[in-house]
PDB file of C-alpha atoms in Angstrom:
ATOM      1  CA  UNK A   1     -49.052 -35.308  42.761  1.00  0.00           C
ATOM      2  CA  UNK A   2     -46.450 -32.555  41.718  1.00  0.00           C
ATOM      3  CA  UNK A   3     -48.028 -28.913  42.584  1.00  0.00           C
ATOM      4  CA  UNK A   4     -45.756 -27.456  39.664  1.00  0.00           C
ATOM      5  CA  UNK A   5     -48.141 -26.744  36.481  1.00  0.00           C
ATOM      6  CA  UNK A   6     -47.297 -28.051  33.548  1.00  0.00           C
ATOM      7  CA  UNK A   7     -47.077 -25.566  30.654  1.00  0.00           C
ATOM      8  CA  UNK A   8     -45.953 -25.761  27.088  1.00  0.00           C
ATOM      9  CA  UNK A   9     -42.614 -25.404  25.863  1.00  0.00           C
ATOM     10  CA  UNK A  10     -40.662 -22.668  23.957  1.00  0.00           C
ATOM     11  CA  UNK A  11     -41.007 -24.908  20.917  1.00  0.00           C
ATOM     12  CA  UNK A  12     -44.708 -25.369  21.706  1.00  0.00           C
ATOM     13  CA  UNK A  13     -45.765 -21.655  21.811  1.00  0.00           C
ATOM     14  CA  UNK A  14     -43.926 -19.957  19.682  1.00  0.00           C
ATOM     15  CA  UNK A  15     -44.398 -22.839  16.400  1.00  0.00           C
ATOM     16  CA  UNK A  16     -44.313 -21.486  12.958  1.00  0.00           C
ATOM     17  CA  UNK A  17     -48.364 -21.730  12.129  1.00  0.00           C
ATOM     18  CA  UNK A  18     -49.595 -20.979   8.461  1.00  0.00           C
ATOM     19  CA  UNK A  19     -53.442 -21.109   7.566  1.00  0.00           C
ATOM     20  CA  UNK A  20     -55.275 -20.953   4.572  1.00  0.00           C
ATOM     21  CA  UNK A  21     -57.997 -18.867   5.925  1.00  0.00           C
ATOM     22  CA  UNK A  22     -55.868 -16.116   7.017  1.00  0.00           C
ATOM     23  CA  UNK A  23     -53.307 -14.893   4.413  1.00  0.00           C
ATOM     24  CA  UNK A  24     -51.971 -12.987   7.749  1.00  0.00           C
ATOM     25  CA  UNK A  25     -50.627 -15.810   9.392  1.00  0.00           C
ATOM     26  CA  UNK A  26     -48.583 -16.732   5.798  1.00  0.00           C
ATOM     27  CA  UNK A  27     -44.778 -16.283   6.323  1.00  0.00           C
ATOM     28  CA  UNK A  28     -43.282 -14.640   3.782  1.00  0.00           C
ATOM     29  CA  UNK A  29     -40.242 -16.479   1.262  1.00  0.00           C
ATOM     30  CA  UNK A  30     -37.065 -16.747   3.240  1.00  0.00           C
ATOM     31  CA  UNK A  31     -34.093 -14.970   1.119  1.00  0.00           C
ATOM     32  CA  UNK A  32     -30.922 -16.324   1.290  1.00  0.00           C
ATOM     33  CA  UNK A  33     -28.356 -13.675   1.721  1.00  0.00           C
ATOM     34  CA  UNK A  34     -25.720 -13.644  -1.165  1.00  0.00           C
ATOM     35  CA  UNK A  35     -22.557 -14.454  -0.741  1.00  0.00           C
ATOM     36  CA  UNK A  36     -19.210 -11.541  -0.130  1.00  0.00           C
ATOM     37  CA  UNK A  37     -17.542 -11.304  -2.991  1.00  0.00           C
ATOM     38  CA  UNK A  38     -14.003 -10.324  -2.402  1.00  0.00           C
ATOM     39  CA  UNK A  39     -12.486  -7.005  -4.043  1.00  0.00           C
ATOM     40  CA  UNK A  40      -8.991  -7.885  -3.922  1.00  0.00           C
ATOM     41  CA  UNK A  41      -7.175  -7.207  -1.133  1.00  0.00           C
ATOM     42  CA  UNK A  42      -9.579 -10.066   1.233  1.00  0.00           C
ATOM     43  CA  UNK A  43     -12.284  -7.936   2.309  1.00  0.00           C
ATOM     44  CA  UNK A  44     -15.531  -8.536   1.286  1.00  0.00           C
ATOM     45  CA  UNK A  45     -17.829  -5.636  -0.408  1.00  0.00           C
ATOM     46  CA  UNK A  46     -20.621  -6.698   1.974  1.00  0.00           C
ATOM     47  CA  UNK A  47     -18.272  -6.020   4.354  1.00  0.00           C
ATOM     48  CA  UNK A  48     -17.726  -2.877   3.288  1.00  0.00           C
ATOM     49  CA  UNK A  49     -20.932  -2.131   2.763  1.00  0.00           C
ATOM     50  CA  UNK A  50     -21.821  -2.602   6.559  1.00  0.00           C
ATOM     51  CA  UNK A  51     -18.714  -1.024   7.673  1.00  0.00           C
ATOM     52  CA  UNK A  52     -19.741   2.411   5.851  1.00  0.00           C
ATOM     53  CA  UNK A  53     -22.849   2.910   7.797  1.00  0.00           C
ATOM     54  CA  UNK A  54     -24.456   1.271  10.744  1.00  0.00           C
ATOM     55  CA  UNK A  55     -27.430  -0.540  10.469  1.00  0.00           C
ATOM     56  CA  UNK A  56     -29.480   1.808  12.480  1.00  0.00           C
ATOM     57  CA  UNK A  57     -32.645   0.035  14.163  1.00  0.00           C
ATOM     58  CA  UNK A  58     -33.378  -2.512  11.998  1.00  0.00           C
ATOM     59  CA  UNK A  59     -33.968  -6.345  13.195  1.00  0.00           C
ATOM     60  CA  UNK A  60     -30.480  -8.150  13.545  1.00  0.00           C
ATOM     61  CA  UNK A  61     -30.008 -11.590  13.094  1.00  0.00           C
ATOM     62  CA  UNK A  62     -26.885 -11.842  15.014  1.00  0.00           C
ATOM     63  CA  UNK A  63     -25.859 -11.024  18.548  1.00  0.00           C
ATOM     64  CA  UNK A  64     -22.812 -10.695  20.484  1.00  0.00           C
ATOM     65  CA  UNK A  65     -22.148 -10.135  23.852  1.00  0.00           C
ATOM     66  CA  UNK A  66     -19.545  -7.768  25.246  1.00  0.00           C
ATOM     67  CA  UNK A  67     -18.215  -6.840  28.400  1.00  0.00           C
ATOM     68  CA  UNK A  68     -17.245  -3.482  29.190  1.00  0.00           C
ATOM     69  CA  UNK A  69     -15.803  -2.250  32.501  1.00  0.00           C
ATOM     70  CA  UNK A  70     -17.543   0.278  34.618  1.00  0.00           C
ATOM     71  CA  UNK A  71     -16.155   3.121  33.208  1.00  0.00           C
ATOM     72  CA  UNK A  72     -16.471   2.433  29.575  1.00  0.00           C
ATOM     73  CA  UNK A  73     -20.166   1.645  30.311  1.00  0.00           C
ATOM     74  CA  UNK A  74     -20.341   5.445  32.513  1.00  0.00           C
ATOM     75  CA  UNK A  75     -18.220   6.565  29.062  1.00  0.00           C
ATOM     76  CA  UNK A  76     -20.781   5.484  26.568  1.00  0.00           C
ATOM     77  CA  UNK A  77     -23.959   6.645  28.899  1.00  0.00           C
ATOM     78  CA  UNK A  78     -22.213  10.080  29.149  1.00  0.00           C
ATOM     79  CA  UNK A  79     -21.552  10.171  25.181  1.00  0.00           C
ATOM     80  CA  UNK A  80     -25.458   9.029  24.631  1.00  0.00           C
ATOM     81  CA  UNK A  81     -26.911  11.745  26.650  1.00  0.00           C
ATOM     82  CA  UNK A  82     -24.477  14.145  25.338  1.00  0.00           C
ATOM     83  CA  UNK A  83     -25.724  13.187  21.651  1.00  0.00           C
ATOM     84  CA  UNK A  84     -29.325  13.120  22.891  1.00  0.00           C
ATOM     85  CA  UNK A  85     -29.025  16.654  24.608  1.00  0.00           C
ATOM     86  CA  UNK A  86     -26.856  18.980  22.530  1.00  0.00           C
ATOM     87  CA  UNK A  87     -27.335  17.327  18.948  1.00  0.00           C
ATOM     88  CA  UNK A  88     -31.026  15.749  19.532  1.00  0.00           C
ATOM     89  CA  UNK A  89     -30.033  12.151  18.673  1.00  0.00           C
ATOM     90  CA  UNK A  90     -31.915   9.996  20.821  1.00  0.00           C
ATOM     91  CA  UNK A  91     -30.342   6.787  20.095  1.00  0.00           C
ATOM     92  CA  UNK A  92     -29.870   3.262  22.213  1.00  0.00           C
ATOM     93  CA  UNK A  93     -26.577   1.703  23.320  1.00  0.00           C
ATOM     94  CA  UNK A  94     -26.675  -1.291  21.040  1.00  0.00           C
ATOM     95  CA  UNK A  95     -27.267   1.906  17.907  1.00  0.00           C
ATOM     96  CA  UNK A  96     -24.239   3.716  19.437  1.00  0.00           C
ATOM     97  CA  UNK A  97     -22.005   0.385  19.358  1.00  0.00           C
ATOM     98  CA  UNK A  98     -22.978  -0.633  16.059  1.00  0.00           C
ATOM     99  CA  UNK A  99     -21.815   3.188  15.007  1.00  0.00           C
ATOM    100  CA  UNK A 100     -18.654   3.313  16.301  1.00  0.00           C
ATOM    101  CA  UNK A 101     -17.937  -0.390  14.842  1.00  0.00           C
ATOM    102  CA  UNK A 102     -18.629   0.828  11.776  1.00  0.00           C
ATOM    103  CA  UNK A 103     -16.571   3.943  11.800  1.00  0.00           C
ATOM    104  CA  UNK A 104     -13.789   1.858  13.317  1.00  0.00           C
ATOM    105  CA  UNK A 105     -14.213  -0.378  10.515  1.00  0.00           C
ATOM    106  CA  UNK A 106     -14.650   1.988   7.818  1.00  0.00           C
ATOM    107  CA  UNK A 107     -11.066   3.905   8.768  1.00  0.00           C
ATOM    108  CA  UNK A 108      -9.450   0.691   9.092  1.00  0.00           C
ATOM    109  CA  UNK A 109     -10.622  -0.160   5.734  1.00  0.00           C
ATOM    110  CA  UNK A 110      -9.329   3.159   4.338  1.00  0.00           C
ATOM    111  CA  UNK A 111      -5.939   3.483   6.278  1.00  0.00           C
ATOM    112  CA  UNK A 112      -5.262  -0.466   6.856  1.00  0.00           C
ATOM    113  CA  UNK A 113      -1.489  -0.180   8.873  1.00  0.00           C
ATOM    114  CA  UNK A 114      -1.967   3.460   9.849  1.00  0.00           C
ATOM    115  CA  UNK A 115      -5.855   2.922  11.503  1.00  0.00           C
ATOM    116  CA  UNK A 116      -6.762   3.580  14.601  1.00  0.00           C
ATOM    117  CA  UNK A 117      -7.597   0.230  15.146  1.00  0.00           C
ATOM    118  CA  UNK A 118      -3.846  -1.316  14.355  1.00  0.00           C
ATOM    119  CA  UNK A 119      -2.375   1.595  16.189  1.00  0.00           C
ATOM    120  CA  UNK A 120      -4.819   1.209  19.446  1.00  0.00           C
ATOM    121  CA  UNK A 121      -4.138  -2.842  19.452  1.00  0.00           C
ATOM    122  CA  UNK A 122      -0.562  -3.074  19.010  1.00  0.00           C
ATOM    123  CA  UNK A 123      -0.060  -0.221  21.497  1.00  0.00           C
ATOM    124  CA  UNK A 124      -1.980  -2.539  23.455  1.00  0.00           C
ATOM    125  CA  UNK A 125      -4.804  -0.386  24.479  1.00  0.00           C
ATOM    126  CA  UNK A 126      -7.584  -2.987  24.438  1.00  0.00           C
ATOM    127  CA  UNK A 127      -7.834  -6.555  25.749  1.00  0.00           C
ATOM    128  CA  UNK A 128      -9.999  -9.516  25.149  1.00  0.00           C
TER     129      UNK A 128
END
């Protein structure tokens, strides 16, 4: 006889349920998000969309992982208390990524060649 327990799986407790007792438990229609429609020169309005604004704290449906060295990660803590203590934004790291993404994003939208982001890469300031 094992003297491990046996529990449930993932798939097991967290199921989809729906009852017709308890409107509650009804999941709501799934929408299907729309597909980019290009503007000409290959980027996508949604894109552009996103790229104008961060999402803020909303739920995301996608996640990415990305490693930073010590110093970037000291970098970003310092600029997150800075913003929480002399401009009272109290805001996460993931919020403060998902910011500067966009504003990356946004001026290399605007200036294409003369961005930031082309400048930065092929001076080859960042690495994979």
């Amino acid at each position: 006889m094992s003297r491990r327990a046996s529990l449930p799986g993932a798939s097991e407790l967290f199921r989809i349920t729906t009852s017709t007792t308890s409107p509650a438990l009804d999941l709501p229609p799934v929408e299907k998000p729309e597909p980019p429609k290009s503007n000409g020169n290959g980027h996508s309005q949604q894109l552009n969309r996103a790229a104008a604004q961060g999402s803020g704290r909303t739920k995301h449906d996608a996640k990415i992982t990305v490693y930073v060295s010590g110093e970037e990660l000291l970098a970003m803590e310092q600029a997150r208390l800075n913003l929480r203590g002399k401009h009272n934004l109290v805001l996460d790291r993931g919020r403060l990524v998902r910011e500067a993404v966009a504003v990356l994003l946004a001026d290399f939208d605007e200036h294409g060649e003369e961005s930031v982001l082309v400048k930065r890469l092929r001076a080859g300031g960042t690495e994979d």
